[in-house]
CSV table of C-alpha atoms in Angstrom, one decimal:
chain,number,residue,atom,x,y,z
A,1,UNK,CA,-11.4,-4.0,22.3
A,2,UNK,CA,-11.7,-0.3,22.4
A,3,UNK,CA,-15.2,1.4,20.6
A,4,UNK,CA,-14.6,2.2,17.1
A,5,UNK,CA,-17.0,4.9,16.0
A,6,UNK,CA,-18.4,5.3,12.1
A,7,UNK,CA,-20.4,7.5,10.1
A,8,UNK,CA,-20.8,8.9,6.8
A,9,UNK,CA,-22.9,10.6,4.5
A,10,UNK,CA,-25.4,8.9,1.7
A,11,UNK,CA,-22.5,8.4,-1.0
A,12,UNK,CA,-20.4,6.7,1.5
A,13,UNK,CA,-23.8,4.8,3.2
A,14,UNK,CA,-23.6,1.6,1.9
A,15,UNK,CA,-19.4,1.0,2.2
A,16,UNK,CA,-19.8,2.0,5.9
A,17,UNK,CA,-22.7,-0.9,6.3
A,18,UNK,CA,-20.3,-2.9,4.7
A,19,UNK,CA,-17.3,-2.2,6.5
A,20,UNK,CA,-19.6,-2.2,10.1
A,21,UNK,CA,-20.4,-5.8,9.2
A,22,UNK,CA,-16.7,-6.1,8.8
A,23,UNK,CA,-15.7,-4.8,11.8
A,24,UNK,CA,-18.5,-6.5,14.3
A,25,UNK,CA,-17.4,-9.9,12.8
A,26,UNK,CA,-13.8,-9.2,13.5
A,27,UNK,CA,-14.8,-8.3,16.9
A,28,UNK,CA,-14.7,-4.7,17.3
A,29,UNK,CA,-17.6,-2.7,18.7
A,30,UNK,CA,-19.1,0.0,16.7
A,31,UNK,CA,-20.9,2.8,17.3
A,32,UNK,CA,-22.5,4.0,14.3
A,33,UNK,CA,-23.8,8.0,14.5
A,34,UNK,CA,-25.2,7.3,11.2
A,35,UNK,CA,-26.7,8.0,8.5
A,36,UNK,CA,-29.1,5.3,8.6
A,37,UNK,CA,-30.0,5.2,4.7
A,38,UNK,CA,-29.1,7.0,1.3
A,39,UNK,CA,-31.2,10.1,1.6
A,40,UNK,CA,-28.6,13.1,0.7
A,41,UNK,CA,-27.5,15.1,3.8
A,42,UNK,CA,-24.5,16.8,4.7
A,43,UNK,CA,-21.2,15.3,5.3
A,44,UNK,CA,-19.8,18.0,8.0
A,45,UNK,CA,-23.0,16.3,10.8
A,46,UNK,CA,-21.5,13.2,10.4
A,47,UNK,CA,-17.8,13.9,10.6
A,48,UNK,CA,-18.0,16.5,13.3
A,49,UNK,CA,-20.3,13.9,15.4
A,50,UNK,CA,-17.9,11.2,15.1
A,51,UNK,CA,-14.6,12.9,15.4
A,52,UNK,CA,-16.2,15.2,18.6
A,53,UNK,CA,-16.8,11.4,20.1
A,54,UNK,CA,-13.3,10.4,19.3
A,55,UNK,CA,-11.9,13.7,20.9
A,56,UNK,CA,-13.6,13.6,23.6
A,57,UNK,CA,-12.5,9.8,24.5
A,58,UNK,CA,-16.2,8.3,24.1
A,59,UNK,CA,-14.7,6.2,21.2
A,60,UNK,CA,-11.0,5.2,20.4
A,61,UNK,CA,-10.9,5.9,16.5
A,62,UNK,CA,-13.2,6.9,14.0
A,63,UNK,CA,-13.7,5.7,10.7
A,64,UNK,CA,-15.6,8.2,8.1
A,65,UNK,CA,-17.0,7.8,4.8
A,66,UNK,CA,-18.4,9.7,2.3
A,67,UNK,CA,-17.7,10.1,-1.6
A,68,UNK,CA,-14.2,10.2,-2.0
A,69,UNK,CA,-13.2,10.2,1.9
A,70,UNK,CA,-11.7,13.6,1.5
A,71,UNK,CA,-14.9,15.9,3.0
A,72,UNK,CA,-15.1,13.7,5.5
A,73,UNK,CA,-11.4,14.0,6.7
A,74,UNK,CA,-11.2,17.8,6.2
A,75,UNK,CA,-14.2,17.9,8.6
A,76,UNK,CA,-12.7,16.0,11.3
A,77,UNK,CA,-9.7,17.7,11.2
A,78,UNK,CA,-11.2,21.0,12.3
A,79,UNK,CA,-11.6,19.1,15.6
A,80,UNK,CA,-8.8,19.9,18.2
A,81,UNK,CA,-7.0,16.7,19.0
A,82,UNK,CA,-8.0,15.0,15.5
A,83,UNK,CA,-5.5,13.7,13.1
A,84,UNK,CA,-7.7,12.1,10.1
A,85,UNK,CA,-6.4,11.0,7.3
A,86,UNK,CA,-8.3,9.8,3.8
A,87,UNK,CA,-6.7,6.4,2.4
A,88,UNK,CA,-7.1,4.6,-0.8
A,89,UNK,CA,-4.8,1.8,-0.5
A,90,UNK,CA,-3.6,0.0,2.8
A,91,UNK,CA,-0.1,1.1,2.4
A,92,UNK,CA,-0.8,5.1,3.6
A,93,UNK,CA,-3.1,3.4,6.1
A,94,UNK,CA,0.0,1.5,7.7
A,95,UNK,CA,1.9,4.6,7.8
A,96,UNK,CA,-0.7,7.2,8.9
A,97,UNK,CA,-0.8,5.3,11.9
A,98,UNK,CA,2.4,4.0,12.0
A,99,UNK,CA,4.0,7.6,11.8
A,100,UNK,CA,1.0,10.1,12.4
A,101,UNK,CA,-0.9,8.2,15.1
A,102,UNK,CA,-3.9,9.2,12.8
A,103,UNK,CA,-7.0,8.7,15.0
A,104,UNK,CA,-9.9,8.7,11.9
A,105,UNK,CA,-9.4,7.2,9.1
A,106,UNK,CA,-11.7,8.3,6.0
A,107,UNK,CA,-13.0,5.8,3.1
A,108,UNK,CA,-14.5,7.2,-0.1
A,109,UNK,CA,-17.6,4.8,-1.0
A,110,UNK,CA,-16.6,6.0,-4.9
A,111,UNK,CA,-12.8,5.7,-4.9
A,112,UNK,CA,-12.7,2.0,-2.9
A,113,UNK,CA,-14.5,-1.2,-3.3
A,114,UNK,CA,-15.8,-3.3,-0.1
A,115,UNK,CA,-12.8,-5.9,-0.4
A,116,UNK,CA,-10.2,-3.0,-0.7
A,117,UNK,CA,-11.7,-0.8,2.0
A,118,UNK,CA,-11.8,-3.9,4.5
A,119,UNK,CA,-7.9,-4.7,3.9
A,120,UNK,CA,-7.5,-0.5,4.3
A,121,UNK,CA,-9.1,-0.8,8.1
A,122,UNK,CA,-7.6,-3.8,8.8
A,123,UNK,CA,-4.5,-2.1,8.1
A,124,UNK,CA,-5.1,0.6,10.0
A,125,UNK,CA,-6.6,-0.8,13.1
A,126,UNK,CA,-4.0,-3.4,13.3
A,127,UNK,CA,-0.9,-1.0,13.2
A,128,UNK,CA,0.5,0.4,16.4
A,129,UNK,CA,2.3,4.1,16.1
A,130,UNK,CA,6.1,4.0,16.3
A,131,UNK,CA,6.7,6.7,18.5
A,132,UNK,CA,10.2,8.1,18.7
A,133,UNK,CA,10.8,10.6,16.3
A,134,UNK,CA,7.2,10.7,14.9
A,135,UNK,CA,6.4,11.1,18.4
A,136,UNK,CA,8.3,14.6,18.3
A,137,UNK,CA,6.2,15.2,15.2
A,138,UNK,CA,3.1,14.6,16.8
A,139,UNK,CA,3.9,16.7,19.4
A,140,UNK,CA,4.7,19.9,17.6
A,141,UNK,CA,1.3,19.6,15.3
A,142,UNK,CA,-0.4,19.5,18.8
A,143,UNK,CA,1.5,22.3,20.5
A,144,UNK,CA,0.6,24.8,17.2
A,145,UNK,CA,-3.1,23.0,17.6
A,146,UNK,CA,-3.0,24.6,21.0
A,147,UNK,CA,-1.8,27.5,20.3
A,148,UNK,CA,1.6,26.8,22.0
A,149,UNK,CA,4.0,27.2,19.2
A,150,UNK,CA,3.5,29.3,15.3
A,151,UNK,CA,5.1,28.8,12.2
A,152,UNK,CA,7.6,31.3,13.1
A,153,UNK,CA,9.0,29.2,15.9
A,154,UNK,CA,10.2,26.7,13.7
A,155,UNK,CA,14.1,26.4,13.7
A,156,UNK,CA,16.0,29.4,11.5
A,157,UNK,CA,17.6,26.3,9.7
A,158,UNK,CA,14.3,24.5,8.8
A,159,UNK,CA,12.8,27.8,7.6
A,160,UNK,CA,12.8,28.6,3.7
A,161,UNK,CA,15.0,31.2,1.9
């Protein structure tokens, strides 16, 4: 099984120990770039840390967590070839991957329980993307992350009035 990396900040601390435990018993390895207790720091070390690791290939997802999951996902979105996406129910979990080959998924330890959040990564980590025409998709949010095509290239017929 491919290297699963996690982090978070102190509000999202104790979910991620929980969800770790989760994860190593299902038989996933983890790499946790911390933090390591519930001291306050800032959320934008740990998401840049673990998204820079999935990026660069060193681990296959990424699974974030801080208050509400959203800090966290805004974070490692400002990494190029990151698509993270902050879930609260497994349902948007299925189809971030499903359709958006989302590669970080982020948790908020004050929006989800432990029992919830389990059933969310499950989800996630258990859905394969689809391809196809979310595979086109895909592609053009990567060609604009590269600089390769701008809003303006979008088809005259897709544009607004």
């Amino acid at each position: 099984m491919a290297m699963i990396a996690v982090g978070s900040d102190h509000a999202g601390f104790l979910l991620k120990e929980d969800v770790k435990k989760f994860l190593q018993e299902k038989g996933f390895p983890v790499r946790d770039f911390g933090t390591f207790d519930q001291e306050r720091v800032d959320y934008t070390d740990y998401g840049l840390v673990v998204a820079e690791a999935v990026a660069k290939g060193e681990c296959e997802k990424g699974i974030l967590f801080c208050g509400t999951g959203v800090g966290m996902s805004i974070t490692a979105n400002k990494v190029k070839g990151i698509r993270a996406v902050v879930c609260s129910e497994p349902c948007s979990a299925k189809f971030a991957r499903a359709h958006n080959d989302t590669n970080i998924l982020a948790l908020g330890g004050r929006i989800v329980g432990t029992e919830l959040a389990k059933m969310i990564v499950e989800v996630w980590l258990l859905t394969h993307f689809e391809g196809g025409r979310h595979a086109v998709r895909v592609e053009k949010i990567t060609r604009f992350e590269n600089g390769q095509q701008a809003a303006e290239d979008v088809p005259a017929q897709n544009r607004p009035a």
